[in-house]
Coordinates of C-alpha atoms in Angstrom, one line a residue:
M1 CA 31.1 -46.3 -19.5
P2 CA 30.8 -42.8 -20.9
L3 CA 28.4 -40.5 -19.1
H4 CA 27.2 -37.0 -20.1
I5 CA 25.9 -34.0 -18.3
S6 CA 22.7 -32.1 -19.1
I7 CA 23.0 -28.4 -19.0
K8 CA 20.7 -25.5 -18.9
V9 CA 21.0 -21.8 -18.2
E10 CA 18.9 -20.5 -15.2
K11 CA 15.9 -18.4 -16.3
K12 CA 16.6 -15.0 -14.7
C13 CA 16.4 -13.0 -17.9
L14 CA 14.7 -15.2 -20.4
S15 CA 15.4 -13.2 -23.5
M16 CA 19.1 -13.1 -22.9
Q17 CA 19.0 -16.7 -21.6
T18 CA 18.2 -18.0 -25.1
R19 CA 21.1 -16.2 -26.7
L20 CA 23.5 -17.4 -24.1
A21 CA 22.2 -21.0 -24.4
H22 CA 22.8 -20.9 -28.1
F23 CA 26.4 -19.9 -27.4
L24 CA 27.0 -22.5 -24.7
I25 CA 25.3 -25.4 -26.5
P26 CA 26.6 -26.3 -29.9
D27 CA 24.1 -27.3 -32.5
N28 CA 25.6 -30.7 -33.1
L29 CA 25.0 -31.9 -29.5
E30 CA 22.2 -34.3 -28.7
K31 CA 19.1 -33.0 -27.0
K32 CA 17.5 -34.8 -24.1
K33 CA 13.9 -35.9 -24.5
E34 CA 11.9 -34.2 -21.7
S35 CA 8.9 -35.6 -19.9
L36 CA 5.6 -33.7 -19.8
G37 CA 6.5 -32.2 -16.4
E38 CA 10.0 -31.1 -17.6
V39 CA 8.5 -29.3 -20.6
L40 CA 6.0 -27.6 -18.4
N41 CA 8.8 -26.5 -16.1
G42 CA 10.6 -24.9 -19.0
D43 CA 13.5 -27.4 -19.1
R44 CA 15.2 -27.9 -22.4
L45 CA 18.1 -30.1 -21.5
T46 CA 21.0 -30.9 -23.8
F47 CA 23.9 -33.3 -23.3
A48 CA 27.0 -31.2 -22.7
P49 CA 30.4 -32.0 -24.2
Y50 CA 32.0 -32.9 -20.8
K51 CA 33.1 -36.6 -20.8
L52 CA 32.8 -38.0 -17.3
E53 CA 33.6 -41.7 -17.7
F54 CA 33.1 -43.8 -14.5
L55 CA 36.3 -43.8 -12.3
A56 CA 38.3 -42.1 -15.1
D57 CA 40.3 -39.2 -13.6
K58 CA 41.3 -36.3 -15.7
K59 CA 43.6 -34.3 -13.5
D60 CA 45.2 -32.6 -16.5
A61 CA 42.9 -30.0 -17.9
K62 CA 40.9 -31.1 -20.9
V63 CA 39.7 -28.7 -23.6
V64 CA 35.9 -28.5 -24.1
C65 CA 36.0 -26.0 -26.9
K66 CA 37.7 -22.9 -28.2
K67 CA 35.8 -19.8 -29.1
R68 CA 36.4 -16.2 -30.2
L69 CA 33.8 -14.0 -28.5
T70 CA 32.4 -11.2 -30.6
K71 CA 31.8 -7.7 -29.1
E72 CA 28.1 -8.5 -28.7
E73 CA 28.8 -11.8 -26.9
V74 CA 31.3 -10.1 -24.6
A75 CA 28.6 -7.6 -23.7
Q76 CA 26.0 -10.3 -23.1
F77 CA 28.4 -12.3 -20.8
R78 CA 29.2 -9.1 -18.9
T79 CA 25.5 -8.5 -18.3
A80 CA 25.1 -12.2 -17.3
V81 CA 27.9 -11.8 -14.7
T82 CA 26.3 -8.7 -13.4
L83 CA 23.0 -10.4 -12.9
D84 CA 24.6 -13.5 -11.2
Y85 CA 23.7 -15.9 -13.9
Y86 CA 24.6 -19.5 -13.2
I87 CA 24.6 -22.8 -15.1
Q88 CA 22.6 -25.7 -13.8
M89 CA 23.7 -29.3 -14.7
Y90 CA 22.6 -32.8 -14.0
Y91 CA 24.8 -35.8 -13.7
D92 CA 23.1 -39.1 -13.0
D93 CA 20.1 -37.1 -11.9
L94 CA 22.2 -35.2 -9.4
P95 CA 21.9 -31.4 -9.7
I96 CA 25.0 -29.2 -9.7
W97 CA 25.4 -25.4 -10.1
A98 CA 28.2 -23.0 -11.1
F99 CA 28.3 -19.3 -11.6
I100 CA 29.2 -18.0 -15.1
G101 CA 31.7 -15.5 -13.8
K102 CA 32.7 -12.9 -11.2
I103 CA 33.1 -9.2 -10.6
D104 CA 36.5 -8.0 -9.4
K105 CA 35.9 -4.7 -7.6
E106 CA 39.6 -4.3 -6.4
G107 CA 38.5 -2.2 -3.4
S108 CA 36.7 0.4 -5.6
Y109 CA 33.1 1.4 -5.2
D110 CA 32.9 2.9 -8.6
P111 CA 31.1 0.5 -11.0
N112 CA 33.0 2.0 -13.9
E113 CA 36.2 0.6 -12.4
F114 CA 34.9 -2.9 -11.9
K115 CA 36.4 -5.8 -13.9
Y116 CA 34.2 -8.6 -15.2
H117 CA 35.5 -12.1 -15.7
I118 CA 33.9 -15.4 -16.9
Y119 CA 35.1 -18.7 -15.6
T120 CA 36.8 -20.9 -18.2
M121 CA 38.0 -23.7 -15.9
F122 CA 35.7 -26.1 -14.1
H123 CA 36.7 -28.9 -11.6
F124 CA 34.4 -31.8 -11.2
E125 CA 34.7 -33.8 -8.0
I126 CA 32.7 -37.0 -8.0
F127 CA 32.1 -39.4 -5.1
Y128 CA 31.2 -43.0 -5.7
H129 CA 30.2 -46.1 -3.6
K130 CA 30.8 -49.4 -5.3
D131 CA 29.4 -49.0 -8.8
R132 CA 27.0 -46.1 -8.1
V133 CA 27.5 -42.3 -8.2
I134 CA 26.8 -40.8 -4.8
E135 CA 27.7 -37.1 -5.0
I136 CA 29.1 -34.6 -7.5
N137 CA 30.5 -31.1 -6.8
L138 CA 31.4 -28.5 -9.3
R139 CA 34.0 -25.7 -8.6
A140 CA 35.0 -22.9 -10.9
D141 CA 38.7 -21.9 -10.8
P142 CA 38.8 -18.2 -9.9
Y143 CA 42.3 -17.8 -11.3
V144 CA 41.5 -19.1 -14.8
T145 CA 39.1 -16.6 -16.4
A146 CA 38.5 -14.5 -19.5
N147 CA 38.2 -10.7 -19.1
V148 CA 35.0 -9.4 -20.6
T149 CA 35.2 -5.8 -19.2
I150 CA 35.8 -4.1 -22.5
D151 CA 33.7 -4.6 -25.6
E152 CA 36.3 -6.2 -27.8
E153 CA 36.9 -9.6 -29.3
V154 CA 38.3 -12.2 -26.9
D155 CA 39.7 -15.7 -27.5
V156 CA 38.4 -18.1 -24.9
E157 CA 39.4 -21.7 -24.2
F158 CA 37.1 -23.7 -21.9
L159 CA 38.7 -26.4 -19.8
Y160 CA 37.7 -28.9 -17.2
T161 CA 39.2 -31.6 -14.8
V162 CA 37.6 -34.7 -13.2
V163 CA 38.6 -36.4 -10.0
W164 CA 36.8 -39.5 -8.6
K165 CA 36.8 -40.2 -4.8
A166 CA 35.4 -43.2 -2.9
T167 CA 32.8 -42.7 -0.1
N168 CA 30.9 -44.9 2.4
T169 CA 27.6 -43.2 1.8
P170 CA 25.1 -45.7 0.5
F171 CA 23.2 -45.0 -2.7
E172 CA 19.8 -44.8 -0.8
K173 CA 21.1 -41.7 1.1
R174 CA 22.7 -39.8 -1.7
M175 CA 19.7 -37.3 -1.9
D176 CA 19.9 -36.4 1.8
K177 CA 22.2 -33.6 0.9
Y178 CA 19.6 -31.8 -1.1
K179 CA 16.7 -32.6 1.3
M180 CA 18.7 -31.0 4.1
S181 CA 19.0 -27.8 2.2
S182 CA 15.4 -27.0 3.3
S183 CA 15.8 -28.4 6.8
L184 CA 18.9 -26.6 8.1
P185 CA 18.6 -25.8 11.8
H186 CA 18.0 -22.0 11.3
H187 CA 15.4 -22.8 8.6
L188 CA 13.6 -25.3 10.8
E189 CA 13.5 -22.8 13.6
I190 CA 11.7 -20.4 11.2
H191 CA 9.3 -23.1 10.1
W192 CA 8.4 -24.1 13.6
F193 CA 8.0 -20.5 14.6
S194 CA 5.5 -20.2 11.8
I195 CA 3.6 -23.2 13.1
M196 CA 3.6 -21.9 16.7
N197 CA 2.4 -18.5 15.4
S198 CA -0.4 -20.3 13.6
C199 CA -1.4 -22.3 16.7
V200 CA -1.5 -19.1 18.8
T201 CA -3.7 -17.5 16.1
I202 CA -6.1 -20.4 16.2
F203 CA -6.1 -20.4 20.0
I204 CA -7.1 -16.7 20.0
V205 CA -9.9 -17.2 17.5
M206 CA -11.2 -20.3 19.3
S207 CA -11.1 -18.4 22.6
C208 CA -13.2 -15.6 21.1
L209 CA -15.7 -18.1 19.6
G210 CA -15.8 -20.0 22.9
T211 CA -16.6 -16.8 24.7
I212 CA -19.4 -16.0 22.2
Y213 CA -20.9 -19.4 22.6
M214 CA -20.6 -19.6 26.4
R215 CA -21.8 -16.1 27.2
V216 CA -24.1 -15.2 24.4
L217 CA -25.4 -18.2 22.4
R218 CA -26.0 -20.5 25.4
R219 CA -27.7 -17.6 27.3
D220 CA -30.0 -16.9 24.4
I221 CA -30.8 -20.5 23.8
Y222 CA -31.4 -21.1 27.5
K223 CA -33.7 -18.1 27.7
L224 CA -35.7 -19.2 24.7
A225 CA -36.2 -22.6 26.3
Q226 CA -37.3 -21.1 29.6
D227 CA -39.7 -18.6 28.1
E228 CA -41.1 -20.8 25.4
E229 CA -44.7 -20.4 26.8
F230 CA -44.3 -16.6 26.5
S231 CA -42.6 -16.6 23.1
D232 CA -45.8 -15.6 21.3
N233 CA -45.9 -12.3 23.2
Q234 CA -42.2 -11.5 22.9
E235 CA -40.5 -9.8 20.0
E236 CA -37.5 -11.7 18.8
T237 CA -34.3 -9.7 18.1
G238 CA -30.8 -10.5 16.8
W239 CA -30.0 -13.8 15.2
K240 CA -33.1 -15.4 16.7
S241 CA -35.4 -13.3 14.5
L242 CA -33.9 -14.8 11.3
H243 CA -35.1 -18.4 11.7
G244 CA -37.7 -17.8 8.9
D245 CA -35.1 -16.4 6.4
V246 CA -31.7 -17.8 7.3
F247 CA -32.2 -20.8 5.1
R248 CA -33.7 -18.9 2.2
Y249 CA -31.8 -20.0 -1.0
P250 CA -29.3 -17.5 -2.3
K251 CA -29.3 -15.6 -5.5
C252 CA -27.4 -17.1 -8.4
N253 CA -27.5 -20.5 -6.8
Y254 CA -26.0 -22.1 -9.9
L255 CA -22.9 -19.9 -9.7
L256 CA -22.5 -20.6 -6.0
S257 CA -22.8 -24.4 -6.7
S258 CA -20.2 -24.2 -9.4
A259 CA -17.8 -22.3 -7.2
L260 CA -18.3 -24.8 -4.4
G261 CA -17.7 -27.7 -6.8
C262 CA -14.5 -26.3 -8.2
G263 CA -13.3 -25.3 -4.7
T264 CA -13.9 -28.8 -3.4
Q265 CA -11.9 -30.2 -6.4
L266 CA -9.0 -27.8 -5.7
L267 CA -9.0 -28.7 -2.0
A268 CA -8.8 -32.4 -3.0
V269 CA -5.9 -31.6 -5.4
V270 CA -3.9 -29.8 -2.7
V271 CA -4.5 -32.5 -0.1
A272 CA -3.4 -35.2 -2.6
I273 CA -0.3 -33.3 -3.7
L274 CA 0.8 -32.7 -0.1
S275 CA 0.0 -36.3 0.9
L276 CA 2.2 -37.6 -2.0
G277 CA 4.9 -35.1 -0.9
V278 CA 4.8 -36.4 2.7
L279 CA 5.1 -40.0 1.4
G280 CA 8.3 -39.0 -0.5
V281 CA 6.9 -39.2 -4.1
F282 CA 8.4 -35.9 -5.1
Q283 CA 12.2 -36.1 -4.9
P284 CA 14.6 -33.3 -6.0
Y285 CA 16.0 -35.5 -8.8
D286 CA 12.5 -36.3 -10.2
R287 CA 12.3 -33.3 -12.5
G288 CA 8.8 -32.5 -13.6
V289 CA 7.1 -35.2 -11.6
L290 CA 5.2 -32.6 -9.5
H291 CA 3.9 -30.9 -12.6
T292 CA 2.8 -34.1 -14.2
G293 CA 1.1 -35.3 -11.0
L294 CA -0.6 -32.0 -10.7
I295 CA -2.2 -32.2 -14.1
I296 CA -3.3 -35.9 -13.8
I297 CA -4.7 -35.4 -10.3
Y298 CA -6.6 -32.3 -11.4
A299 CA -8.1 -34.2 -14.3
I300 CA -9.1 -37.2 -12.1
T301 CA -10.6 -35.0 -9.4
S302 CA -12.9 -33.3 -11.9
A303 CA -15.4 -36.0 -10.8
I304 CA -15.4 -34.5 -7.3
A305 CA -16.2 -31.1 -8.8
G306 CA -19.1 -32.4 -10.9
F307 CA -20.6 -34.4 -8.0
S308 CA -20.3 -31.5 -5.5
A309 CA -21.7 -28.9 -7.8
V310 CA -24.7 -30.8 -9.2
S311 CA -25.7 -32.4 -5.9
F312 CA -25.7 -29.1 -4.0
Y313 CA -27.5 -27.4 -6.9
H314 CA -30.3 -30.0 -6.7
Q315 CA -30.5 -29.5 -2.9
L316 CA -31.2 -25.8 -3.7
E317 CA -34.0 -27.0 -6.0
G318 CA -32.2 -26.0 -9.2
S319 CA -33.4 -27.4 -12.5
N320 CA -30.8 -26.4 -15.1
W321 CA -28.0 -28.7 -13.9
L322 CA -26.3 -28.8 -17.3
R323 CA -25.6 -25.1 -17.1
T324 CA -24.2 -25.6 -13.6
L325 CA -22.0 -28.5 -14.9
L326 CA -20.5 -26.4 -17.8
L327 CA -19.9 -23.5 -15.4
T328 CA -18.2 -25.8 -13.0
G329 CA -15.9 -27.1 -15.7
G330 CA -14.8 -23.7 -16.8
I331 CA -15.0 -21.4 -13.8
F332 CA -11.3 -22.1 -13.0
S333 CA -9.9 -23.8 -16.1
C334 CA -11.1 -21.2 -18.6
P335 CA -9.3 -18.2 -16.9
L336 CA -6.2 -20.4 -16.5
F337 CA -6.2 -21.5 -20.1
L338 CA -6.7 -17.9 -21.4
T339 CA -3.8 -16.7 -19.1
F340 CA -1.7 -19.6 -20.5
L341 CA -2.4 -18.6 -24.1
F342 CA -1.4 -15.0 -23.5
L343 CA 1.8 -16.0 -21.6
N344 CA 2.8 -18.6 -24.1
T345 CA 2.4 -16.1 -26.8
V346 CA 4.7 -13.7 -24.9
A347 CA 7.2 -16.6 -24.4
I348 CA 7.2 -17.4 -28.1
K349 CA 7.7 -13.7 -28.9
Y350 CA 10.8 -13.6 -26.6
G351 CA 12.1 -17.0 -27.9
S352 CA 12.1 -18.4 -24.4
T353 CA 12.1 -22.1 -23.4
A354 CA 9.1 -21.3 -21.2
A355 CA 7.0 -21.5 -24.4
L356 CA 5.3 -24.9 -24.6
P357 CA 5.6 -26.6 -28.0
L358 CA 2.5 -27.5 -29.9
G359 CA 2.8 -31.2 -29.1
T360 CA 2.7 -30.6 -25.4
I361 CA -0.3 -28.4 -25.7
V362 CA -2.1 -31.1 -27.7
V363 CA -1.2 -33.7 -25.0
I364 CA -2.7 -31.4 -22.3
L365 CA -5.9 -30.8 -24.3
L366 CA -6.2 -34.6 -24.9
L367 CA -5.9 -35.2 -21.1
W368 CA -8.6 -32.6 -20.6
V369 CA -10.9 -34.0 -23.2
L370 CA -10.3 -37.7 -22.6
L371 CA -9.9 -37.7 -18.8
A372 CA -11.1 -34.5 -17.1
L373 CA -14.4 -34.0 -19.1
P374 CA -15.5 -37.6 -18.7
S375 CA -14.7 -37.5 -15.0
L376 CA -16.6 -34.2 -14.6
L377 CA -19.6 -35.7 -16.4
L378 CA -19.5 -38.9 -14.4
G379 CA -19.4 -37.0 -11.1
A380 CA -22.3 -34.8 -12.3
L381 CA -24.5 -37.8 -13.2
S382 CA -23.7 -39.4 -9.8
G383 CA -24.7 -36.2 -8.1
K384 CA -27.9 -35.9 -10.1
R385 CA -28.9 -39.5 -9.4
I386 CA -28.2 -39.2 -5.7
R387 CA -31.0 -36.7 -4.9
S388 CA -31.1 -35.4 -1.3
E389 CA -33.1 -32.6 0.2
F390 CA -31.5 -29.6 1.8
Q391 CA -31.5 -30.1 5.6
A392 CA -32.9 -27.0 7.2
P393 CA -34.0 -27.2 10.8
C394 CA -36.3 -24.2 10.4
H395 CA -39.2 -23.5 8.1
T396 CA -38.6 -20.7 5.6
T397 CA -41.3 -18.1 5.3
K398 CA -42.8 -17.0 1.9
C399 CA -42.0 -13.3 2.2
P400 CA -38.3 -12.4 2.7
R401 CA -37.4 -10.3 5.7
E402 CA -36.0 -6.9 4.9
V403 CA -32.4 -6.5 5.9
P404 CA -32.0 -3.4 8.1
P405 CA -29.4 -0.8 7.2
Q406 CA -25.9 -1.8 8.3
R407 CA -23.0 0.3 9.5
W408 CA -20.0 0.8 7.2
Y409 CA -17.8 -1.7 9.1
R410 CA -20.4 -4.4 8.5
S411 CA -20.1 -4.0 4.7
I412 CA -19.0 -7.0 2.6
I413 CA -15.7 -5.3 1.7
M414 CA -14.8 -4.6 5.3
Q415 CA -15.7 -8.1 6.4
M416 CA -13.6 -9.6 3.6
A417 CA -10.7 -7.4 4.6
L418 CA -11.0 -8.5 8.2
A419 CA -11.6 -12.2 7.5
G420 CA -8.5 -12.6 5.4
I421 CA -6.0 -11.2 7.9
L422 CA -5.7 -14.1 10.3
P423 CA -5.6 -16.9 7.7
F424 CA -2.9 -15.0 5.8
A425 CA -0.9 -14.5 9.0
V426 CA -0.9 -18.3 9.4
I427 CA 0.9 -18.9 6.1
Y428 CA 2.8 -15.6 5.8
I429 CA 6.2 -17.0 6.9
E430 CA 5.9 -20.2 4.9
L431 CA 5.0 -18.2 1.8
Y432 CA 8.6 -16.9 1.4
Y433 CA 10.0 -20.4 1.1
I434 CA 7.2 -21.5 -1.3
F435 CA 7.8 -18.4 -3.5
A436 CA 11.6 -19.0 -3.4
S437 CA 11.1 -22.6 -4.5
V438 CA 8.6 -21.8 -7.3
W439 CA 10.2 -18.6 -8.6
G440 CA 13.7 -19.1 -7.5
H441 CA 16.3 -21.9 -7.2
R442 CA 15.5 -23.3 -3.7
I443 CA 14.5 -26.9 -3.4
Y444 CA 11.5 -27.4 -1.2
T445 CA 11.4 -30.8 0.6
I446 CA 9.7 -30.2 3.9
Y447 CA 6.2 -31.3 2.8
G448 CA 5.3 -32.4 6.3
I449 CA 5.6 -28.9 7.8
L450 CA 3.8 -27.5 4.8
F451 CA 0.9 -30.0 5.3
V452 CA 0.7 -29.0 9.0
V453 CA 0.6 -25.3 8.0
F454 CA -2.1 -26.1 5.4
I455 CA -4.3 -27.8 8.0
L456 CA -3.9 -24.8 10.3
L457 CA -4.9 -22.6 7.4
L458 CA -8.1 -24.5 6.9
I459 CA -9.0 -24.4 10.6
T460 CA -8.3 -20.7 10.9
T461 CA -10.4 -20.0 7.7
A462 CA -13.3 -22.0 9.1
L463 CA -13.2 -20.3 12.5
V464 CA -12.9 -16.8 11.1
S465 CA -15.7 -17.4 8.6
V466 CA -18.0 -18.7 11.4
A467 CA -17.2 -15.7 13.5
M468 CA -18.0 -13.3 10.7
T469 CA -21.3 -15.1 9.9
Y470 CA -22.4 -14.9 13.5
F471 CA -21.7 -11.1 13.6
Q472 CA -23.7 -10.8 10.4
L473 CA -26.7 -12.8 11.8
A474 CA -26.5 -10.8 15.1
A475 CA -27.0 -7.7 13.0
E476 CA -30.2 -9.3 11.6
D477 CA -28.7 -9.8 8.1
H478 CA -29.8 -13.2 6.8
E479 CA -28.0 -13.0 3.5
W480 CA -25.0 -15.0 4.7
W481 CA -24.6 -17.5 1.9
W482 CA -22.4 -15.6 -0.5
R483 CA -20.8 -13.5 2.2
S484 CA -19.5 -16.6 4.0
F485 CA -17.9 -17.8 0.7
L486 CA -16.3 -14.4 0.0
C487 CA -15.0 -14.0 3.5
G488 CA -13.5 -17.5 3.5
G489 CA -11.8 -16.9 0.1
S490 CA -10.5 -13.4 0.9
T491 CA -7.1 -14.9 1.9
G492 CA -6.6 -15.4 -1.9
L493 CA -6.7 -11.6 -2.3
Y494 CA -4.1 -11.2 0.4
L495 CA -1.9 -13.8 -1.4
F496 CA -2.1 -11.8 -4.6
G497 CA -1.2 -8.7 -2.7
Y498 CA 1.8 -10.5 -1.2
S499 CA 3.0 -11.3 -4.7
F500 CA 3.5 -7.6 -5.3
Y501 CA 5.7 -7.3 -2.2
Y502 CA 7.7 -10.4 -3.2
Y503 CA 8.2 -9.3 -6.8
F504 CA 9.4 -5.7 -6.1
L505 CA 11.2 -6.1 -2.8
R506 CA 12.4 -9.7 -2.6
S507 CA 13.1 -10.9 -6.2
D508 CA 15.5 -9.7 -8.9
M509 CA 13.0 -10.1 -11.7
S510 CA 12.3 -7.4 -14.2
G511 CA 11.1 -6.9 -17.7
F512 CA 7.7 -7.4 -19.4
M513 CA 8.1 -11.2 -19.8
Q514 CA 9.0 -12.0 -16.2
T515 CA 6.4 -9.5 -14.9
S516 CA 3.6 -11.0 -17.1
F517 CA 4.6 -14.6 -16.1
F518 CA 4.8 -13.8 -12.4
F519 CA 1.6 -11.8 -12.0
G520 CA -0.3 -13.9 -14.6
Y521 CA 0.2 -17.2 -12.9
M522 CA 0.0 -15.7 -9.4
A523 CA -3.4 -14.3 -10.3
C524 CA -4.5 -17.8 -11.3
V525 CA -3.0 -19.3 -8.1
S526 CA -4.7 -16.7 -5.9
Y527 CA -8.0 -17.2 -7.7
G528 CA -7.7 -21.0 -7.0
V529 CA -6.9 -20.3 -3.3
F530 CA -10.0 -18.0 -3.3
L531 CA -12.2 -20.7 -4.5
M532 CA -10.8 -23.4 -2.3
L533 CA -10.8 -21.4 1.0
G534 CA -14.2 -19.9 0.0
T535 CA -15.6 -23.4 -0.1
V536 CA -14.1 -24.2 3.3
G537 CA -15.6 -21.0 4.8
F538 CA -19.0 -21.7 3.3
R539 CA -19.2 -25.3 4.4
S540 CA -18.1 -24.3 7.9
C541 CA -20.7 -21.6 8.1
L542 CA -23.4 -23.9 6.8
L543 CA -22.7 -26.4 9.5
F544 CA -22.6 -23.7 12.2
V545 CA -26.0 -22.2 11.1
R546 CA -27.6 -25.6 11.0
L547 CA -26.4 -26.4 14.5
L548 CA -27.3 -22.9 15.8
Y549 CA -30.9 -22.9 14.6
G550 CA -31.3 -26.6 15.2
S551 CA -30.8 -25.9 18.9
I552 CA -33.9 -23.7 19.2
K553 CA -37.6 -24.6 18.7
C554 CA -39.3 -22.5 16.1
E555 CA -42.4 -22.8 14.0

C-alpha cells in the first residue's frame, strides 16, 4: 500500500522557516490534521511527495520535483546551510532527520572562499519485520548537490531512492533506538552524577539541621522543662520569646492563600506528568501527547487549587472567600494568558507556525470555561464546607511584638539569595537536558531519573526553608509566613537567571521572535516553579514551627 512522509522544517529561524517551507512544500499537497498537542507544539505537517510503498524498492533514482531557484531563494538556502537547518520527517510515526546542505571549506579559513551546497539526493533505508515497519534511516548523498554559493539562478532536480531490508527486531521494540538516545552510557553517567551531587547536598543540609536540633533546640527545650518553676522570673530570649506572636496571622492572608492554592495545583500537575512519563505514556512517536495531557491535567487539578486556597483562607479566619477564589484562578493563568497573547501576536506578525489558529484558541478557552472553572469552584465549595480551625499549639497575644532591627545579611533579599542556591544546585545538571529537549531537538525519555531529581529538589527546598526559618526565629523575628514562601520559591529566580546563560552561551537562537518566545515562556515557567516550591517551603516551615513550639509549655 502507498505510504507518505510528513515533513517539517526545524524552527531555528522562524521567519525564514516559513519561506523555506513554502518552497519545499507545494501547495497541492495534502496537509495532515494535527491534534491539539501538535498544534501547540508548532507542528504543521504536510504529506511529502516521496512514495514509499511497502517492500517496493526504488534503487534507481526517482525524481521528486524540478525547480529553478531564483537569486532570492539561493540566498535563503545559503543562509539555511550556514545555520545548520535540517528537515524533520515522519514515516509510520518514526522520526527521521536530514540536513539541508553542507559547507565545503576546501582547507580554507576564509569564509569568503567557502562553497555552499544543498543536497538534492536522499536515500531511504527502511527495515521491516513481517508486515510492520521497524526502522527508517535517511541519508543525503554528499556527491549529488546544487551549488548555492553565488546569487544566481540555479536549476535543481531533487531525487530519492528507497531500499527495504528485513530485520528480526519485533515491532514492540522499534522505539528503543530513540529511547536510548537519552540513556547513552556517557549521558547516564552525567545523570547519576547529578543525583549523587543532589544526595550529597541533602546530606550536608540534614547534617546542619541535625546539629542545630541536637545541640541547640534540644538543649533549649530541656532547659525550659527543667526550669519550668522558675520561668516566671526568667526573661526568654531567641525563638522561645516568640511563642505569643509566631502564629499571628500574616498580612494579605488572601494573597498567601491563593499562592499556596495555585502552588499546590502546580505541584500536583508536575507529579502527575512525571508519573505518567515513568509509566511510559509519553513516547517519542506520540507527538503532542505531552502538551495535551498538560492542559487537561492542569484543568482537572484546578479543584485542588480551589480547595487548598479556600480551606487555608478559612483557617486564617478570612471572610471574603470569593475574592480568594478569583485570585487563585488568575494568579498564574492570567500572566500566562497575557504572555501567550503577546507571543502569539509576534508569531502572527512573523508568519510562523508557532502562532496558534483561532480554532485552537477557542478549544483551549472552552476547556478553561467548561472544565477548569467548574473544577476550581467545586474545590472551593468543598474547602468552604469542610471548616477546620488553625492548629496553633501556642496562644497568640493581642499586641504584636516589635521585631528588633536585623543585620543586613538577615534581610529578605539575602535570605532568598541564600535559600535558592542549594535547591538550584540539585537540578543544575539536569536543566541542560531539559532545555535541550524543550528548546532543541533532543528527545528526553529518562523520566525516572527526572522524577528522582524532582523529589530531591522538594526535599532540599523543604530543608533549606526550615533552616532559614529557624535562623529568622532565633533572631526574634516572628514574621516568618511570607518569608518562608519567598525563600522556598527563590529557586524559580535562579531558574530564570539560568535561562539567560543558556540562551546566550549554549543556544544558537537570535532575533526578536526567538528572544521573546524563549524569555516569555521561561518567565512563566520560572514563575510557576516559584509558586510550587514556595508552597513546599511554606508547608515545611509551618510543620516545623508547630512541632517546635508544641514541644514547649507556654501560656
